[in-house]
Amino acid sequence: MFLTYEQFLERLAAVRAAIADACHAAGRTPGSVTLLPVTKNHPPEAAHYAARAGLPAVGENRVQEAREKKSVAALSDLRWELIGHLQSNKAKLATAVFDRIQSVDSPRLLDLLERAAAEQGRTLGVLLQVNAGRDPAKSGCALEEAPELLERALRCRALRVDGLMTIAPLDEDLATARRAFEALRTCRDDLAARFGVALPELSMGMSGDLHEAILAGSTQVRVGTALFGARGQPVENNAA
Ligand SMILES: *Cc1c(COP(=O)(O)O)cnc(C)c1O
C-alpha cells in the first residue's frame, strides 16, 4: 500500500527541515533551494500529494511513465520535469510531455529538442547534465565538454538554458558527492563568466546527499525516497 497523504506531509516536513538545516549551515536562505519531489516508480497519487501540498513540479525519469501518469493524474497546474536519461528517438515525445528536461548531455539531443520545440511552437526549459563526479556509470557530458555543449545550446532559439544538473557517484563516503557538487558549481561559475549568462539553476542533491549539495550551492534538490518511501515497496506507518 502506498503511503497516506498524512504520512507524506510528515515526511515533507522532515525534508524541509533538512533543507533548512543545510541552508543555515551554508549561510543561505531556505527559499534559495527548491524541492523537486521525484515521483518515478510511485503511483499517480504521489503527484497528487505533491500538488495538494502546493509543490509546483515533480520529477520523473521515464518518458512513457510520465506520460501515462500525467493523463491519469490530470493535474493541469503541476509541472513535469524529466530527470532521467533521454533516448534520441523519444526527444519529440519528451518535448510534448515535459515542461523542462534536466538530462540534456549531447549535441544531438540538443538539436532534436530544438527541432521538436520549434515544431510544437514552444520554448522548452533545459538543464545540461554534466558528469561532474566522472562516474563511468552516470550519464552527462564530461566537464571538459560542457563549454561546447553550452555554446551550442545558447544558439537554440526554442530552448531556454536554465543551468546545470548532476548526479553524484554512488559512494558511502559523502566527501565524494561533495567533490562532484563543488565541481558542478565551479563549472557553472566558469561557464557563466565565459559566456556572460546567468545559468541560475544548479540541480543537485537527492535524499542521501542533499546536505552536501546545498553546502556546495544547489538551487534544487531532487528527492524521492525521503518523501515517498522506497520505490515499488510498501511504506510502513511512521517510516522515517
Ligand atoms: C531517482 C532519482 C532521484 C531521487 O533519488 P532518491 O534517492 O530517491 O531521493 C534524484 N535524481 C535522479 C536523477 C533520480 O533518478
mmCIF file of C-alpha atoms and ligand atoms in Angstrom:
data_model
loop_
_atom_site.group_PDB
_atom_site.id
_atom_site.type_symbol
_atom_site.label_atom_id
_atom_site.label_comp_id
_atom_site.label_asym_id
_atom_site.label_seq_id
_atom_site.Cartn_x
_atom_site.Cartn_y
_atom_site.Cartn_z
ATOM 1 C CA MET A 1 0.000 0.000 0.000
ATOM 2 C CA PHE A 2 1.232 3.477 -0.859
ATOM 3 C CA LEU A 3 1.689 5.953 1.986
ATOM 4 C CA THR A 4 -1.200 8.168 3.076
ATOM 5 C CA TYR A 5 -1.276 11.908 2.488
ATOM 6 C CA GLU A 6 -0.732 12.473 6.225
ATOM 7 C CA GLN A 7 2.370 10.281 6.165
ATOM 8 C CA PHE A 8 3.584 12.196 3.139
ATOM 9 C CA LEU A 9 3.100 15.503 4.979
ATOM 10 C CA GLU A 10 5.227 14.247 7.886
ATOM 11 C CA ARG A 11 7.986 13.248 5.503
ATOM 12 C CA LEU A 12 7.699 16.555 3.665
ATOM 13 C CA ALA A 13 8.128 18.447 6.944
ATOM 14 C CA ALA A 14 11.241 16.393 7.736
ATOM 15 C CA VAL A 15 12.747 17.020 4.293
ATOM 16 C CA ARG A 16 12.010 20.733 4.556
ATOM 17 C CA ALA A 17 13.676 20.795 7.972
ATOM 18 C CA ALA A 18 16.752 19.073 6.498
ATOM 19 C CA ILE A 19 16.861 21.646 3.696
ATOM 20 C CA ALA A 20 16.516 24.490 6.218
ATOM 21 C CA ASP A 21 19.321 22.986 8.341
ATOM 22 C CA ALA A 22 21.663 22.775 5.378
ATOM 23 C CA CYS A 23 20.770 26.309 4.293
ATOM 24 C CA HIS A 24 21.501 27.524 7.799
ATOM 25 C CA ALA A 25 24.869 25.723 7.808
ATOM 26 C CA ALA A 26 25.689 27.277 4.434
ATOM 27 C CA GLY A 27 24.541 30.771 5.422
ATOM 28 C CA ARG A 28 21.825 30.698 2.744
ATOM 29 C CA THR A 29 18.116 31.493 2.996
ATOM 30 C CA PRO A 30 15.846 28.395 2.859
ATOM 31 C CA GLY A 31 13.972 29.988 -0.032
ATOM 32 C CA SER A 32 17.088 29.711 -2.198
ATOM 33 C CA VAL A 33 16.622 25.945 -2.589
ATOM 34 C CA THR A 34 13.552 24.414 -4.236
ATOM 35 C CA LEU A 35 12.372 20.876 -3.631
ATOM 36 C CA LEU A 36 11.558 18.691 -6.636
ATOM 37 C CA PRO A 37 9.591 15.633 -5.485
ATOM 38 C CA VAL A 38 10.676 12.610 -7.534
ATOM 39 C CA THR A 39 7.586 10.503 -8.240
ATOM 40 C CA LYS A 40 9.192 7.856 -10.500
ATOM 41 C CA ASN A 41 8.129 4.262 -9.777
ATOM 42 C CA HIS A 42 5.386 5.525 -7.488
ATOM 43 C CA PRO A 43 1.653 5.570 -8.282
ATOM 44 C CA PRO A 44 -0.051 8.724 -9.645
ATOM 45 C CA GLU A 45 -1.100 9.539 -6.050
ATOM 46 C CA ALA A 46 2.454 10.717 -5.461
ATOM 47 C CA ALA A 47 1.914 13.537 -7.951
ATOM 48 C CA HIS A 48 -1.455 14.308 -6.357
ATOM 49 C CA TYR A 49 0.116 14.562 -2.910
ATOM 50 C CA ALA A 50 2.795 16.906 -4.218
ATOM 51 C CA ALA A 51 0.248 19.151 -5.914
ATOM 52 C CA ARG A 52 -2.076 19.129 -2.899
ATOM 53 C CA ALA A 53 0.816 20.219 -0.670
ATOM 54 C CA GLY A 54 1.458 23.140 -3.010
ATOM 55 C CA LEU A 55 4.624 21.852 -4.661
ATOM 56 C CA PRO A 56 4.757 23.220 -8.197
ATOM 57 C CA ALA A 57 6.577 20.420 -10.073
ATOM 58 C CA VAL A 58 7.512 16.734 -9.970
ATOM 59 C CA GLY A 59 10.430 14.802 -11.452
ATOM 60 C CA GLU A 60 10.143 11.599 -13.482
ATOM 61 C CA ASN A 61 12.864 9.572 -15.158
ATOM 62 C CA ARG A 62 10.956 7.856 -17.980
ATOM 63 C CA VAL A 63 9.021 9.499 -20.771
ATOM 64 C CA GLN A 64 6.352 6.826 -21.091
ATOM 65 C CA GLU A 65 5.732 6.526 -17.357
ATOM 66 C CA ALA A 66 5.363 10.286 -17.011
ATOM 67 C CA ARG A 67 3.022 10.455 -19.977
ATOM 68 C CA GLU A 68 0.683 7.824 -18.538
ATOM 69 C CA LYS A 69 0.771 9.326 -15.062
ATOM 70 C CA LYS A 70 0.108 12.792 -16.392
ATOM 71 C CA SER A 71 -3.075 11.630 -18.093
ATOM 72 C CA VAL A 72 -4.261 9.691 -15.022
ATOM 73 C CA ALA A 73 -3.315 12.380 -12.514
ATOM 74 C CA ALA A 74 -4.861 15.134 -14.654
ATOM 75 C CA LEU A 75 -3.271 17.975 -12.681
ATOM 76 C CA SER A 76 -3.178 20.903 -15.024
ATOM 77 C CA ASP A 77 -1.113 23.210 -12.818
ATOM 78 C CA LEU A 78 1.615 20.717 -11.976
ATOM 79 C CA ARG A 79 4.836 20.958 -13.978
ATOM 80 C CA TRP A 80 6.684 17.796 -15.032
ATOM 81 C CA GLU A 81 10.467 17.608 -15.285
ATOM 82 C CA LEU A 82 12.489 14.843 -16.903
ATOM 83 C CA ILE A 83 15.466 13.854 -14.759
ATOM 84 C CA GLY A 84 16.364 10.538 -16.426
ATOM 85 C CA HIS A 85 18.425 9.717 -19.490
ATOM 86 C CA LEU A 86 16.624 10.595 -22.727
ATOM 87 C CA GLN A 87 16.957 8.468 -25.863
ATOM 88 C CA SER A 88 17.073 10.325 -29.162
ATOM 89 C CA ASN A 89 14.016 8.535 -30.525
ATOM 90 C CA LYS A 90 11.937 9.871 -27.619
ATOM 91 C CA ALA A 91 13.027 13.508 -27.866
ATOM 92 C CA LYS A 92 9.875 14.595 -29.650
ATOM 93 C CA LEU A 93 7.518 12.869 -27.242
ATOM 94 C CA ALA A 94 9.522 14.156 -24.266
ATOM 95 C CA THR A 95 9.168 17.709 -25.560
ATOM 96 C CA ALA A 96 5.393 17.275 -25.648
ATOM 97 C CA VAL A 97 5.200 15.689 -22.182
ATOM 98 C CA PHE A 98 7.679 17.677 -20.086
ATOM 99 C CA ASP A 99 7.924 21.312 -19.040
ATOM 100 C CA ARG A 100 11.653 21.023 -18.543
ATOM 101 C CA ILE A 101 14.311 18.466 -19.418
ATOM 102 C CA GLN A 102 17.236 18.187 -16.996
ATOM 103 C CA SER A 103 19.152 15.426 -18.779
ATOM 104 C CA VAL A 104 20.471 17.124 -21.920
ATOM 105 C CA ASP A 105 24.005 15.820 -22.426
ATOM 106 C CA SER A 106 24.787 15.702 -26.152
ATOM 107 C CA PRO A 107 24.739 18.000 -29.199
ATOM 108 C CA ARG A 108 22.481 15.514 -30.969
ATOM 109 C CA LEU A 109 19.883 15.676 -28.206
ATOM 110 C CA LEU A 110 20.046 19.473 -28.247
ATOM 111 C CA ASP A 111 19.339 19.511 -31.979
ATOM 112 C CA LEU A 112 16.421 17.103 -31.685
ATOM 113 C CA LEU A 113 14.853 19.003 -28.784
ATOM 114 C CA GLU A 114 15.350 22.313 -30.574
ATOM 115 C CA ARG A 115 13.571 20.988 -33.656
ATOM 116 C CA ALA A 116 10.741 19.403 -31.628
ATOM 117 C CA ALA A 117 10.166 22.525 -29.501
ATOM 118 C CA ALA A 118 10.168 24.751 -32.586
ATOM 119 C CA GLU A 119 7.665 22.447 -34.316
ATOM 120 C CA GLN A 120 5.451 22.495 -31.252
ATOM 121 C CA GLY A 121 5.708 26.285 -31.131
ATOM 122 C CA ARG A 122 7.054 26.441 -27.603
ATOM 123 C CA THR A 123 10.089 27.321 -25.563
ATOM 124 C CA LEU A 124 11.448 24.331 -23.694
ATOM 125 C CA GLY A 125 13.435 24.769 -20.485
ATOM 126 C CA VAL A 126 16.547 22.606 -20.278
ATOM 127 C CA LEU A 127 19.425 21.876 -17.935
ATOM 128 C CA LEU A 128 22.709 20.495 -19.220
ATOM 129 C CA GLN A 129 23.593 17.306 -17.385
ATOM 130 C CA VAL A 130 27.270 17.142 -16.502
ATOM 131 C CA ASN A 131 29.047 14.061 -15.140
ATOM 132 C CA ALA A 132 30.776 16.174 -12.531
ATOM 133 C CA GLY A 133 31.872 13.148 -10.490
ATOM 134 C CA ARG A 134 33.481 11.484 -13.519
ATOM 135 C CA ASP A 135 31.469 8.333 -12.802
ATOM 136 C CA PRO A 136 31.543 5.876 -15.738
ATOM 137 C CA ALA A 137 28.111 4.589 -14.612
ATOM 138 C CA LYS A 138 26.437 8.004 -14.938
ATOM 139 C CA SER A 139 25.169 9.915 -17.956
ATOM 140 C CA GLY A 140 26.064 13.523 -18.531
ATOM 141 C CA CYS A 141 28.679 15.205 -20.665
ATOM 142 C CA ALA A 142 32.263 15.353 -19.419
ATOM 143 C CA LEU A 143 33.245 18.539 -17.583
ATOM 144 C CA GLU A 144 35.573 19.365 -20.497
ATOM 145 C CA GLU A 145 32.691 19.096 -22.998
ATOM 146 C CA ALA A 146 30.406 21.471 -21.107
ATOM 147 C CA PRO A 147 31.578 24.710 -22.803
ATOM 148 C CA GLU A 148 30.997 23.325 -26.296
ATOM 149 C CA LEU A 149 27.598 21.952 -25.330
ATOM 150 C CA LEU A 150 26.549 25.248 -23.764
ATOM 151 C CA GLU A 151 27.717 27.219 -26.784
ATOM 152 C CA ARG A 152 25.514 25.094 -28.967
ATOM 153 C CA ALA A 153 22.589 25.220 -26.529
ATOM 154 C CA LEU A 154 22.699 29.021 -26.458
ATOM 155 C CA ARG A 155 22.195 29.043 -30.232
ATOM 156 C CA CYS A 156 18.955 27.042 -29.902
ATOM 157 C CA ARG A 157 16.150 29.560 -30.095
ATOM 158 C CA ALA A 158 13.407 27.238 -28.874
ATOM 159 C CA LEU A 159 15.392 26.173 -25.821
ATOM 160 C CA ARG A 160 15.968 28.131 -22.624
ATOM 161 C CA VAL A 161 19.073 27.021 -20.728
ATOM 162 C CA ASP A 162 18.307 27.376 -17.017
ATOM 163 C CA GLY A 163 21.504 25.836 -15.668
ATOM 164 C CA LEU A 164 23.217 22.535 -14.914
ATOM 165 C CA MET A 165 22.322 19.198 -13.360
ATOM 166 C CA THR A 166 24.404 16.367 -11.954
ATOM 167 C CA ILE A 167 24.028 13.047 -10.147
ATOM 168 C CA ALA A 168 26.810 12.275 -7.663
ATOM 169 C CA PRO A 169 28.647 8.938 -7.909
ATOM 170 C CA LEU A 170 27.241 6.222 -5.654
ATOM 171 C CA ASP A 171 29.644 6.151 -2.707
ATOM 172 C CA GLU A 172 29.091 5.765 1.029
ATOM 173 C CA ASP A 173 31.702 8.457 1.607
ATOM 174 C CA LEU A 174 29.773 11.714 1.243
ATOM 175 C CA ALA A 175 33.036 13.539 0.506
ATOM 176 C CA THR A 176 32.807 12.009 -2.991
ATOM 177 C CA ALA A 177 29.388 13.555 -3.540
ATOM 178 C CA ARG A 178 30.563 16.847 -2.144
ATOM 179 C CA ARG A 179 33.505 16.959 -4.579
ATOM 180 C CA ALA A 180 31.163 16.296 -7.502
ATOM 181 C CA PHE A 181 28.784 19.056 -6.383
ATOM 182 C CA GLU A 182 31.624 21.525 -5.953
ATOM 183 C CA ALA A 183 32.910 20.596 -9.400
ATOM 184 C CA LEU A 184 29.486 21.338 -10.898
ATOM 185 C CA ARG A 185 29.298 24.666 -9.153
ATOM 186 C CA THR A 186 32.770 25.644 -10.349
ATOM 187 C CA CYS A 187 31.835 24.523 -13.855
ATOM 188 C CA ARG A 188 28.710 26.729 -13.721
ATOM 189 C CA ASP A 189 30.652 29.730 -12.412
ATOM 190 C CA ASP A 190 33.266 29.350 -15.188
ATOM 191 C CA LEU A 191 30.622 28.970 -17.908
ATOM 192 C CA ALA A 192 28.593 31.899 -16.622
ATOM 193 C CA ALA A 193 31.664 34.149 -16.697
ATOM 194 C CA ARG A 194 32.894 32.925 -20.068
ATOM 195 C CA PHE A 195 29.536 33.131 -21.890
ATOM 196 C CA GLY A 196 28.017 36.036 -19.980
ATOM 197 C CA VAL A 197 24.887 34.099 -18.995
ATOM 198 C CA ALA A 198 23.426 33.508 -15.541
ATOM 199 C CA LEU A 199 22.733 29.720 -15.514
ATOM 200 C CA PRO A 200 20.935 30.181 -12.177
ATOM 201 C CA GLU A 201 19.739 26.602 -11.655
ATOM 202 C CA LEU A 202 22.053 24.018 -10.100
ATOM 203 C CA SER A 203 20.012 20.826 -9.795
ATOM 204 C CA MET A 204 21.972 18.584 -7.457
ATOM 205 C CA GLY A 205 21.341 16.558 -4.313
ATOM 206 C CA MET A 206 18.965 13.662 -3.596
ATOM 207 C CA SER A 207 17.607 12.013 -0.415
ATOM 208 C CA GLY A 208 21.032 10.824 0.739
ATOM 209 C CA ASP A 209 23.228 13.785 -0.149
ATOM 210 C CA LEU A 210 21.108 16.928 -0.155
ATOM 211 C CA HIS A 211 23.047 18.452 2.730
ATOM 212 C CA GLU A 212 26.348 18.299 0.825
ATOM 213 C CA ALA A 213 24.640 19.594 -2.318
ATOM 214 C CA ILE A 214 23.187 22.619 -0.549
ATOM 215 C CA LEU A 215 26.555 23.414 1.051
ATOM 216 C CA ALA A 216 28.016 23.410 -2.466
ATOM 217 C CA GLY A 217 25.366 25.750 -3.867
ATOM 218 C CA SER A 218 22.463 23.585 -5.051
ATOM 219 C CA THR A 219 19.326 25.533 -6.001
ATOM 220 C CA GLN A 220 17.183 22.443 -6.474
ATOM 221 C CA VAL A 221 17.245 19.098 -4.669
ATOM 222 C CA ARG A 222 15.502 16.128 -6.302
ATOM 223 C CA VAL A 223 14.027 13.965 -3.554
ATOM 224 C CA GLY A 224 12.225 10.637 -3.966
ATOM 225 C CA THR A 225 12.822 8.119 -1.190
ATOM 226 C CA ALA A 226 12.749 10.562 1.729
ATOM 227 C CA LEU A 227 9.320 11.836 0.598
ATOM 228 C CA PHE A 228 7.562 8.749 -0.744
ATOM 229 C CA GLY A 229 9.416 5.757 0.746
ATOM 230 C CA ALA A 230 11.275 3.014 -1.059
ATOM 231 C CA ARG A 231 10.236 2.699 -4.669
ATOM 232 C CA GLY A 232 7.952 -0.193 -5.567
ATOM 233 C CA GLN A 233 7.700 -1.345 -1.955
ATOM 234 C CA PRO A 234 5.021 -0.886 0.684
ATOM 235 C CA VAL A 235 5.512 2.020 3.048
ATOM 236 C CA GLU A 236 5.173 1.340 6.785
ATOM 237 C CA ASN A 237 3.420 3.584 9.265
ATOM 238 C CA ASN A 238 5.698 6.335 10.570
ATOM 239 C CA ALA A 239 8.578 5.152 8.424
ATOM 240 C CA ALA A 240 11.298 7.766 8.552
HETATM 241 C C1 LIG B 1 15.617 8.724 -8.560
HETATM 242 C C2 LIG B 1 16.313 9.983 -8.735
HETATM 243 C C3 LIG B 1 16.364 10.933 -7.705
HETATM 244 C C4 LIG B 1 15.759 10.720 -6.336
HETATM 245 O O1 LIG B 1 16.534 9.818 -5.606
HETATM 246 P P1 LIG B 1 16.220 9.489 -4.059
HETATM 247 O O2 LIG B 1 17.481 8.903 -3.572
HETATM 248 O O3 LIG B 1 15.092 8.520 -4.069
HETATM 249 O O4 LIG B 1 15.864 10.757 -3.400
HETATM 250 C C5 LIG B 1 17.003 12.136 -7.969
HETATM 251 N N1 LIG B 1 17.584 12.386 -9.160
HETATM 252 C C6 LIG B 1 17.557 11.497 -10.171
HETATM 253 C C7 LIG B 1 18.204 11.842 -11.465
HETATM 254 C C8 LIG B 1 16.936 10.264 -9.987
HETATM 255 O O5 LIG B 1 16.938 9.389 -11.000
#
